[in-house]
C-alpha positions as a printed NumPy array, in Angstrom:
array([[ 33.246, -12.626,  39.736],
       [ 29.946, -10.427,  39.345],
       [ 30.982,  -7.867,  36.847],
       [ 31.204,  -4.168,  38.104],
       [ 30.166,  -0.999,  35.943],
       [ 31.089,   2.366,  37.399],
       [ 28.925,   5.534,  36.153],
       [ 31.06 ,   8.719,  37.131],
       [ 31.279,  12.867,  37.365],
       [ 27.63 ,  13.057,  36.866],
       [ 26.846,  16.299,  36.588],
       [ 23.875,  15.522,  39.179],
       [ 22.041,  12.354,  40.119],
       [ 17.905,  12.636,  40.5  ],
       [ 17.876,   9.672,  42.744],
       [ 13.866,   9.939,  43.785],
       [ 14.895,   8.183,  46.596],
       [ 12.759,   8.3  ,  50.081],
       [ 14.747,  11.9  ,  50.27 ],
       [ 14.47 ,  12.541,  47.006],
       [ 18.36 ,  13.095,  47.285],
       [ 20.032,  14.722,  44.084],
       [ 23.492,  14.418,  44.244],
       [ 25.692,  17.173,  42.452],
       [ 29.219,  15.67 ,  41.151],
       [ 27.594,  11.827,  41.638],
       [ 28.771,   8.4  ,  40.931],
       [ 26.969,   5.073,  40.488],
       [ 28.284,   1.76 ,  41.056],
       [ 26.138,  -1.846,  39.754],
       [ 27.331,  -5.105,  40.301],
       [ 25.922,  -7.288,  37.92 ],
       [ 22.05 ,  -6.11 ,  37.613],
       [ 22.051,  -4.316,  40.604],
       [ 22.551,  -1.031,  41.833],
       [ 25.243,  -1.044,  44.544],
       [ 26.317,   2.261,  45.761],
       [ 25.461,   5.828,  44.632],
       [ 26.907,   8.967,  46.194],
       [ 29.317,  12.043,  45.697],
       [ 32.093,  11.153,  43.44 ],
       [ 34.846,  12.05 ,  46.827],
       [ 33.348,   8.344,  48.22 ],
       [ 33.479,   6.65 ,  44.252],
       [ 35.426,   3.398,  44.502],
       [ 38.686,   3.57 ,  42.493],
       [ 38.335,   0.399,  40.171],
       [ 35.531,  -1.612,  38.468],
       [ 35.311,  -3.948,  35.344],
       [ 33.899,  -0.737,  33.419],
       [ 33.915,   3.073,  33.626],
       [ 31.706,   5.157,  31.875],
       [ 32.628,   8.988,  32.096],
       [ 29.362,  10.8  ,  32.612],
       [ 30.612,  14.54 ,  33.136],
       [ 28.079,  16.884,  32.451],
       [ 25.125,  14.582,  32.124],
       [ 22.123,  14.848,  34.274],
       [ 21.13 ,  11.134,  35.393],
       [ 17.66 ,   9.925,  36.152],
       [ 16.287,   6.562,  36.968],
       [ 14.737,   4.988,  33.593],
       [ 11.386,   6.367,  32.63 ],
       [  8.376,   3.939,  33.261],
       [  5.817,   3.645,  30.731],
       [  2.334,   2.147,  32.046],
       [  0.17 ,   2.369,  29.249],
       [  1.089,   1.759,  25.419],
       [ -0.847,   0.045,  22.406],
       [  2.439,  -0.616,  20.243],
       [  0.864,  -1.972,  17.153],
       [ -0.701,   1.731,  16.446],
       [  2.824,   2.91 ,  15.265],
       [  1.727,   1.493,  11.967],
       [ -1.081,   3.994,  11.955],
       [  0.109,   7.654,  13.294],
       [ -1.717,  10.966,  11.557],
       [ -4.158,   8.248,   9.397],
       [ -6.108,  11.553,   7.523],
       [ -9.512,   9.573,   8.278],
       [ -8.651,   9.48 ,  12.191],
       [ -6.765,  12.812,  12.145],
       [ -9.357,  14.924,  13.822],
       [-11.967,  12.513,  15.574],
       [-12.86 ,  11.739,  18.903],
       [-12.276,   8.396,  20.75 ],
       [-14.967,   6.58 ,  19.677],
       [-15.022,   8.422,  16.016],
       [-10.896,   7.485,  16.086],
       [-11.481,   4.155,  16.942],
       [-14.271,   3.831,  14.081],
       [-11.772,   5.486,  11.193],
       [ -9.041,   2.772,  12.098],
       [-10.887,  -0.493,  12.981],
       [-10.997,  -1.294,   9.446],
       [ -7.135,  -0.663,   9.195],
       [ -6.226,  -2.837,  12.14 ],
       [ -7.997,  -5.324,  10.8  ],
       [ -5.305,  -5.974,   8.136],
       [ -2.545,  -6.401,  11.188],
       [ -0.663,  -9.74 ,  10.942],
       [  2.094, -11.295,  13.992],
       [  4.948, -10.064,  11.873],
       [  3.594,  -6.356,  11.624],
       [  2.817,  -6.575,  15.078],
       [  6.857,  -7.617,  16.154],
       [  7.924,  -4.603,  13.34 ],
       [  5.567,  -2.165,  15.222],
       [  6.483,  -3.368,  18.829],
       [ 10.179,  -3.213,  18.071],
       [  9.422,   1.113,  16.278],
       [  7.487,   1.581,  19.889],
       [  9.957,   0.495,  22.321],
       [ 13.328,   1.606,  20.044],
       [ 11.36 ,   5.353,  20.55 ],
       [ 10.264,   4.793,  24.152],
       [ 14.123,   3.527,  25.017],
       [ 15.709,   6.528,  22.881],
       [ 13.288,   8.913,  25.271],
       [ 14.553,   7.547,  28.193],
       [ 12.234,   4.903,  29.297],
       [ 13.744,   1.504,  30.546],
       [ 10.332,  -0.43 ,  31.341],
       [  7.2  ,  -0.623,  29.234],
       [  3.572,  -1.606,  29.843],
       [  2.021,  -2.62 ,  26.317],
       [ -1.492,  -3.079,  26.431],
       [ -1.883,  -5.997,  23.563],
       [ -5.832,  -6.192,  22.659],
       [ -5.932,  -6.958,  18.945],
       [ -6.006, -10.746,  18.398],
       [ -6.384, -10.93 ,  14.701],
       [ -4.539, -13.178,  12.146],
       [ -3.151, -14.973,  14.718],
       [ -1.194, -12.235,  16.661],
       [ -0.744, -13.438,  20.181],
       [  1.006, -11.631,  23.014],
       [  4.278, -13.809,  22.54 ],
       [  4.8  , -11.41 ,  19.332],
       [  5.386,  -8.734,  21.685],
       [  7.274, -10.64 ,  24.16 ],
       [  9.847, -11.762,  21.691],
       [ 10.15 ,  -8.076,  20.244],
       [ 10.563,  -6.715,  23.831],
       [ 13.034,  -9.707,  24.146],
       [ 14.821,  -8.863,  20.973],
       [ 15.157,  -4.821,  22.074],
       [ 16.168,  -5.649,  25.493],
       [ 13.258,  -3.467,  27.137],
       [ 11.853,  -4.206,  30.44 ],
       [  8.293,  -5.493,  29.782],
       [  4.832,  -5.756,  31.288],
       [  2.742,  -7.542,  28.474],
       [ -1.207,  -7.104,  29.199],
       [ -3.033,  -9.635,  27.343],
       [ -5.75 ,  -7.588,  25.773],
       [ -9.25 ,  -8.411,  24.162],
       [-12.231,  -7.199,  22.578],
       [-15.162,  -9.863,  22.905],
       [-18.005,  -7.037,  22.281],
       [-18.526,  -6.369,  18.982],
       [-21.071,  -4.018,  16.855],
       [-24.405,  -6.902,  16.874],
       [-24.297,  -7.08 ,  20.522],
       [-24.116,  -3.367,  21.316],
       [-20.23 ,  -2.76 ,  21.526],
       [-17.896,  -0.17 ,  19.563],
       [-15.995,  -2.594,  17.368],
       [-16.884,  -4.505,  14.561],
       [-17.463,  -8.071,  14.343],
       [-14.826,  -9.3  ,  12.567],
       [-12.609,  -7.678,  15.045],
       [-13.788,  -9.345,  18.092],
       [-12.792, -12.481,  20.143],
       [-16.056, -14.101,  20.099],
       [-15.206, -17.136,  22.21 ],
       [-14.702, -15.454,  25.514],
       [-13.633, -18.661,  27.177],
       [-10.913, -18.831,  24.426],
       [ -9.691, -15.478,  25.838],
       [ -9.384, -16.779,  29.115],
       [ -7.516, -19.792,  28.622],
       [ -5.097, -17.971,  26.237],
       [ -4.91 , -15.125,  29.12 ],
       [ -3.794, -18.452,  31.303],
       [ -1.209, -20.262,  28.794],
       [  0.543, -16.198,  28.028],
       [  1.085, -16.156,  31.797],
       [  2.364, -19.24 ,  32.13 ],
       [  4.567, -18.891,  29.374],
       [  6.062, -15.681,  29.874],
       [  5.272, -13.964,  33.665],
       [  8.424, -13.372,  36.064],
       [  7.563, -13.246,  39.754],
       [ 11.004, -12.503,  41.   ],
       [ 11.774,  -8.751,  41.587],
       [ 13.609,  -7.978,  38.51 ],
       [ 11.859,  -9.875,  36.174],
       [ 12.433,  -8.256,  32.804],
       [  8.832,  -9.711,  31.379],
       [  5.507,  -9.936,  33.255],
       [  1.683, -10.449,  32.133],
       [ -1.217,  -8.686,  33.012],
       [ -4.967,  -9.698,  32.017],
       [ -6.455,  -6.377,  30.51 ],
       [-10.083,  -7.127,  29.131],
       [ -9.857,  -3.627,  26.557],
       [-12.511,  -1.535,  28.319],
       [-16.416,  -2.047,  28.944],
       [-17.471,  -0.809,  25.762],
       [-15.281,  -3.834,  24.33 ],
       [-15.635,  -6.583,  26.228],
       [-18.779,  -8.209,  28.628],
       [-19.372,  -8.024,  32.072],
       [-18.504, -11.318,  32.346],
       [-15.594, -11.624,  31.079],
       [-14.491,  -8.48 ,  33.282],
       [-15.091, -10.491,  36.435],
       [-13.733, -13.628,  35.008],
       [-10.668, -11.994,  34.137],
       [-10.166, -10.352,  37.232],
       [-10.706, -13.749,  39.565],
       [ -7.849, -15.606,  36.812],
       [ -5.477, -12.963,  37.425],
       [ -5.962, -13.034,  41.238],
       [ -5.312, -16.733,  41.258],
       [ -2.068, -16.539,  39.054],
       [ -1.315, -13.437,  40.831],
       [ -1.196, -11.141,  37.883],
       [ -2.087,  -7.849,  37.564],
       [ -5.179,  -6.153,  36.143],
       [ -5.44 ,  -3.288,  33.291],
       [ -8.033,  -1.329,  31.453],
       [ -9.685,   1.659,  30.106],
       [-11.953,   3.975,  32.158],
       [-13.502,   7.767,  32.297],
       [-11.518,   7.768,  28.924],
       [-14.063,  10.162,  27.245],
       [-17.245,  11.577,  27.575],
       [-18.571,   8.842,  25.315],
       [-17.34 ,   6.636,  27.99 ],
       [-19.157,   7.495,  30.872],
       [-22.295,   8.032,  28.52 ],
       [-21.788,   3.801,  27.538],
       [-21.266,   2.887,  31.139],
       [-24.818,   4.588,  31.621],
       [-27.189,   3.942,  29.323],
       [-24.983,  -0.061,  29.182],
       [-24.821,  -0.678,  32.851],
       [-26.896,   1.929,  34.375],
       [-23.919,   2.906,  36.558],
       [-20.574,   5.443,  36.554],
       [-17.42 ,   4.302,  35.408],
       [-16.654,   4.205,  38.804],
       [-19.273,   2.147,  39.571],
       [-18.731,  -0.131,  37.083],
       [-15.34 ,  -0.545,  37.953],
       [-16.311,  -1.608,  41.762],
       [-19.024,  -3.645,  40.628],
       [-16.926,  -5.875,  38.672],
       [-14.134,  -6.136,  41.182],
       [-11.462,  -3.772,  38.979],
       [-10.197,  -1.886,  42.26 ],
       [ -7.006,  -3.272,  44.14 ],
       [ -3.382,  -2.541,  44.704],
       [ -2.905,  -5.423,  41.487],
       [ -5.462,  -3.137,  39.427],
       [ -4.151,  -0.215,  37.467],
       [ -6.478,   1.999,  34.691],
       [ -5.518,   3.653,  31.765],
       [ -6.73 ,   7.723,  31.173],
       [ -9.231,   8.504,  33.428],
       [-10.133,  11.613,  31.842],
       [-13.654,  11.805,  33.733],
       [-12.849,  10.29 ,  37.146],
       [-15.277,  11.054,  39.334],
       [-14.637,  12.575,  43.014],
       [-15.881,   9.533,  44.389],
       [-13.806,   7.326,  42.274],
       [-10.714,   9.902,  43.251],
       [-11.507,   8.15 ,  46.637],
       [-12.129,   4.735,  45.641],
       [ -8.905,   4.207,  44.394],
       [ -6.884,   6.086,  46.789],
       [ -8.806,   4.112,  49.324],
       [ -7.734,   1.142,  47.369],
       [ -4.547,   1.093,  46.144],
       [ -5.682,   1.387,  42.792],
       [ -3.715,   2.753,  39.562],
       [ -3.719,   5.391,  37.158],
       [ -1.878,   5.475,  34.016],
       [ -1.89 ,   9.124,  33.123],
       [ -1.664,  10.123,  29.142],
       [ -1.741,  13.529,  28.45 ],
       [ -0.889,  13.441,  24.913],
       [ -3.719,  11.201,  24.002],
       [ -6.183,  12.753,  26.201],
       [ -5.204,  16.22 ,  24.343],
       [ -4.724,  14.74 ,  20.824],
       [ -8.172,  13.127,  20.98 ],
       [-10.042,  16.098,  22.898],
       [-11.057,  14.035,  25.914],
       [-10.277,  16.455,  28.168],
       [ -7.778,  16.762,  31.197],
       [ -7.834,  14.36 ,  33.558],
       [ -7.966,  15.498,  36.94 ],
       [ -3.891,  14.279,  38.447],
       [ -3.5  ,  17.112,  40.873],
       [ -6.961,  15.824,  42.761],
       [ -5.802,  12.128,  42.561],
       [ -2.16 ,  13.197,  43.862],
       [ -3.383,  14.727,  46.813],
       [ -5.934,  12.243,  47.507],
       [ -3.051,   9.35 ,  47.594],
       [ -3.839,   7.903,  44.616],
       [ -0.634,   6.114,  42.809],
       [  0.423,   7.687,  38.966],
       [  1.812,   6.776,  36.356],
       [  2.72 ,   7.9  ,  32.887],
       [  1.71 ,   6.184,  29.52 ],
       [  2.47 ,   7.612,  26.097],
       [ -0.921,   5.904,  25.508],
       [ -1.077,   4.02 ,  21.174],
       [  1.478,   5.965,  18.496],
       [ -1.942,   6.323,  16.82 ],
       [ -3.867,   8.54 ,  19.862],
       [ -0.363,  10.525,  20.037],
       [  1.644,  10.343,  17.171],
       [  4.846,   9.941,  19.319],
       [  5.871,   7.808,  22.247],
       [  8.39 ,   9.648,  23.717],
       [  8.044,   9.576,  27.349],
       [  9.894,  12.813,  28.228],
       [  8.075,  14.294,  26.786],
       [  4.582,  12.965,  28.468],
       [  5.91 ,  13.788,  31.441],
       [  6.111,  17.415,  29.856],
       [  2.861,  17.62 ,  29.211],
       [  1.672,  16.045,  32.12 ],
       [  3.394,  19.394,  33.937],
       [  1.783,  22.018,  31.437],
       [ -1.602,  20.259,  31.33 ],
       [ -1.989,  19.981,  35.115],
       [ -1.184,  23.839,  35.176],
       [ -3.947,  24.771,  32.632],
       [ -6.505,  22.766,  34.112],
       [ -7.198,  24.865,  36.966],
       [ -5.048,  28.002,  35.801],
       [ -2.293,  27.645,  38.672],
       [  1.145,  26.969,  37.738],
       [  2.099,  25.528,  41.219],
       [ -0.082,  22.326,  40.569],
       [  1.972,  20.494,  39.185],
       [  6.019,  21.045,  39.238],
       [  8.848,  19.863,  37.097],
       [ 10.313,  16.928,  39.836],
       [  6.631,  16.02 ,  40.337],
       [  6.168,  15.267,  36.72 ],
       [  9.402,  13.665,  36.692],
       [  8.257,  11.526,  39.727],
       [  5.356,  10.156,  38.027],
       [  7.996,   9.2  ,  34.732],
       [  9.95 ,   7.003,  37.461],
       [  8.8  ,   5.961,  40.941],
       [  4.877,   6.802,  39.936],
       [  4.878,   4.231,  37.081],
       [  6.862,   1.696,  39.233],
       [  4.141,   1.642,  42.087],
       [  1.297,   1.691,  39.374],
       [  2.822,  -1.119,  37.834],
       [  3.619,  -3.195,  41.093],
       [  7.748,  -2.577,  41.231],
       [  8.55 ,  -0.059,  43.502],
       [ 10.308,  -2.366,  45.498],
       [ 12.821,  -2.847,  42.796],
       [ 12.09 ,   0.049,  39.98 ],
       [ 11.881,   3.662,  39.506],
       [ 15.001,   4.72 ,  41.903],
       [ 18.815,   5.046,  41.977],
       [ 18.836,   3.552,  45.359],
       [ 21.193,   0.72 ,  46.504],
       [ 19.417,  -2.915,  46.429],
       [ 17.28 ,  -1.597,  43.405],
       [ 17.543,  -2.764,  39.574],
       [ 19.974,  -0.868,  37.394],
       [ 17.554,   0.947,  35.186],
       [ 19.524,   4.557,  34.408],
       [ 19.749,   6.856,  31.725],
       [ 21.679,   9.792,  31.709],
       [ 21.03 ,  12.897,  29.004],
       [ 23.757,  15.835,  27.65 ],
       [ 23.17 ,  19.031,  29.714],
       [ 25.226,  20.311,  26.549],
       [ 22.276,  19.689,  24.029],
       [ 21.08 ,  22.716,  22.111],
       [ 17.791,  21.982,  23.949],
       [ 18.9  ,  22.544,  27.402],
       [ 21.167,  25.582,  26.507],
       [ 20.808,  28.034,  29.045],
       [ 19.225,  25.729,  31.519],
       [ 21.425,  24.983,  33.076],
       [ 21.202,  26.592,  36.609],
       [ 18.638,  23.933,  37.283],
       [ 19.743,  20.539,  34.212],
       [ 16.698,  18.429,  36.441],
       [ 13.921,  20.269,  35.701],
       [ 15.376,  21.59 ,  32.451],
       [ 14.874,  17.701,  31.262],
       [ 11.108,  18.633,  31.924],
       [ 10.519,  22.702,  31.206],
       [ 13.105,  22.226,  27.86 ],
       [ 12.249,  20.594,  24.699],
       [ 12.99 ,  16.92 ,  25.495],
       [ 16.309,  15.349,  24.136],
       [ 17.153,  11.805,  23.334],
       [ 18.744,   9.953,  26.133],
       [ 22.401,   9.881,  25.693],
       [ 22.827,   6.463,  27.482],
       [ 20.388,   4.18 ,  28.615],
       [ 21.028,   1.165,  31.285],
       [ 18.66 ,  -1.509,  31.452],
       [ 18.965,  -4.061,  34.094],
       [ 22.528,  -3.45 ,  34.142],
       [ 23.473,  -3.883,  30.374],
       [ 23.827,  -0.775,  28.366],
       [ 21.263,  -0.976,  25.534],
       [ 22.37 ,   3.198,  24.662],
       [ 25.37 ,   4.457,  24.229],
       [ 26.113,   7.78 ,  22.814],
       [ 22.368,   8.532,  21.942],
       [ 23.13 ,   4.825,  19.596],
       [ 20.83 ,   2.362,  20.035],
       [ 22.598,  -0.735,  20.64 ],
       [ 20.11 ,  -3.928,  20.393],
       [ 18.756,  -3.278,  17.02 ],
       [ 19.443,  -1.196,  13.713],
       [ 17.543,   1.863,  14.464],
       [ 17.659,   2.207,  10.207],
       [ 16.417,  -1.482,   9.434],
       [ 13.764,  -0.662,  12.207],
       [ 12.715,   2.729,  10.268],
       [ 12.682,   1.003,   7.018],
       [ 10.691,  -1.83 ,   7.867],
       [  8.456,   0.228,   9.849],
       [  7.891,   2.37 ,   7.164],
       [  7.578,  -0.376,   4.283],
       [  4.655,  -1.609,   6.299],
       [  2.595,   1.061,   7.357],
       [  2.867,   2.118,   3.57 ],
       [  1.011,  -1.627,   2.908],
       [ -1.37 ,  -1.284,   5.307],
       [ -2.271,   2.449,   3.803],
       [ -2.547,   1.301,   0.351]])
């Protein structure tokens, strides 16, 4: 018999459903990985293999990361990157990354996800695009694997180095771009889950065009079309950016992006600080993505990208907490947060962006960006059993509580109290379950303290 686990006496359910329901006094039922029933606790079923008493919790579907570069936890607040730019950040901590081998790269996956999953988040995009001393993508996979996080690997590269007229040095670079595709095939094959709730898929995500060829952009994108795999990237990070994409390609981001066949419903971009009205349009028109990182974009002084435009035009958002190196953090609460107060400042007006909208874009926005909204990003009958619930007791929602669902956004974010992921609890308590959050710290910290020296 499929086992049963009954959530109950939720203090209120955000369900982001079609009618964006929220159900006061709520229950939850999932049979096996699924979510079965959710409604008012006077229609909760009286038995199931497990209870779990959620009175006075506010309960969300889990948080959906779209955009991460894990293997920067071993580099947050470097003092040489501390106060540069993109392309001056980047420059500061090339030679630092350099030194990354696989097992760093599982100790800093496993310090990214433990602090995404603590925050709330139940699936995470990581985009993977430093191939040095033999890190591959399966490093990641068996880290997200290990933490019991719902993955979307995106097989990175950097094929553009310094001698050809790209940002990162030489030694960095994956000369051999038909190398990179035929490890962007075997990753794929190895790892990528069609079926609706796969717990690991691969994307191909050439870094971004100051990185990587033309070429290899439009070879990438006609592999991942053939596997049917999705596409990820950089663009309109920076003013830098668009000034590359110029004087490079003679072109816009934007047109860049169309020229090399990066627009699609299976095509999803990372930042776009300086996206263009008619690239606003392009991607609305075509079902393109947007992984929105406000952190980042603020930490790094790129600017404020442009959401409340791309929301009204149609186009599909995300959040990403962006690398622990461009933020510091990767709590995704907390983006979402930001994401609220940044799309205020930008144009002065408080009503552009409110607290469910914000919270929208942590669930159901990063689910269509990502391809799942079929099966992610709701508390919905039929859809996987990603939840998380949070204390409306914490000392950071005191005196919200005349409103605990947009007090998780307006309030200083707390750590997730319990966390579901694909129907196992991975949280419980605010404990992380999986791992030792300790041995994680330690490790963590034992390494980034090598790579410093």
């Amino acid at each position: 018999m499929t086992q049963t686990l009954l959530l109950k006496n939720a203090r209120v359910i955000a369900t982001m459903d079609d009618d964006q329901r929220e159900i006061g006094n709520g229950y939850i039922l999932i049979r096996g990985n699924r979510i079965e029933a959710v409604g008012p606790m006077a229609e909760c079923p009286n038995e199931a293999d497990r209870t779990i008493n959620l009175e006075g919790h506010v309960v969300v579907p889990g948080l959906i990361n779209t955009h991460h570069h894990m293997f920067q936890s071993l580099t947050r607040a470097l003092p040489a990157a501390q106060n540069g730019e993109l392309f001056d950040w980047l420059s500061a901590l090339f030679p630092v990354w350099r030194n990354i081998t696989p097992a760093m790269q599982r100790a800093a996956s496993r310090t990214a996800m433990a602090e995404l999953m603590l925050s709330g988040c139940t699936t995470a995009a990581d985009h993977a695009y430093l191939h040095v001393n033999g890190i591959t993508l399966d490093d990641s996979v068996q880290a997200a694997t290990e933490m019991g996080i719902r993955f979307h690997g995106a097989r990175g590269a950097m094929s553009l180095g310094q001698s050809q007229g790209g940002l990162p040095p030489d030694e960095l670079v994956e000369a051999d771009e038909s190398a990179i595709l035929r490890d962007m095939q075997r990753v794929v094959e190895a790892h990528h889950d069609h079926s609706p709730d796969a717990m690991v898929r691969i994307a191909l995500a050439p870094c971004s065009p100051f990185t990587v060829t033309t070429e290899l952009m439009r070879e990438a994108a006609t592999m991942a079309r053939s596997l049917n795999v999705g596409l990820h990237t950089h663009t309109a990070e920076n003013w830098k950016d668009v000034a590359f994409s110029k004087e490079r390609y003679g072109m816009t981001p934007t047109e860049f992006t169309e020229d090399v066949g990066w627009v699609g419903n299976d095509v999803w971009h990372a930042h776009c600080v300086h996206l263009d009205d008619p690239g606003i349009a392009l991607f609305a028109h075509t079902g393109t993505g947007v992984a929105h990182c406000p952190c980042s974009n603020m930490r790094l002084a790129s600017g404020i990208a442009p959401v409340r435009k791309m929301l009204d035009a149609g186009v599909k958002v995300g959040l990403g907490v962006d690398g622990s190196a461009s933020n510091d953090t990767g709590n995704l609460l907390d983006e979402a947060r930001l994401a609220m107060l940044s799309a205020r400042v930008r144009e002065q007006n408080p009503g552009d962006m409110t607290a469910r909208e914000a919270l929208r874009m942590a669930t159901r926005g990063g689910a269509e960006v990502l391809g799942r909204g079929d099966a992610l990003g709701r508390i919905q009958p039929g859809y996987c059993a990603d939840i998380v619930a949070f204390r409306t007791d914490d000392i950071a929602m005191a005196g919200g509580q005349s409103d605990p669902i947009a007090s998780l956004v307006f309030c200083t974010p707390p750590r997730v109290d319990w966390s579901i992921i694909n129907g196992r609890v991975v949280i419980e308590d605010g404990e992380l379950l999986t791992r030792s959050l300790p041995h994680i710290i330690e490790e963590q910290n034992r390494i980034a303290a090598s790579l410093a020296d």
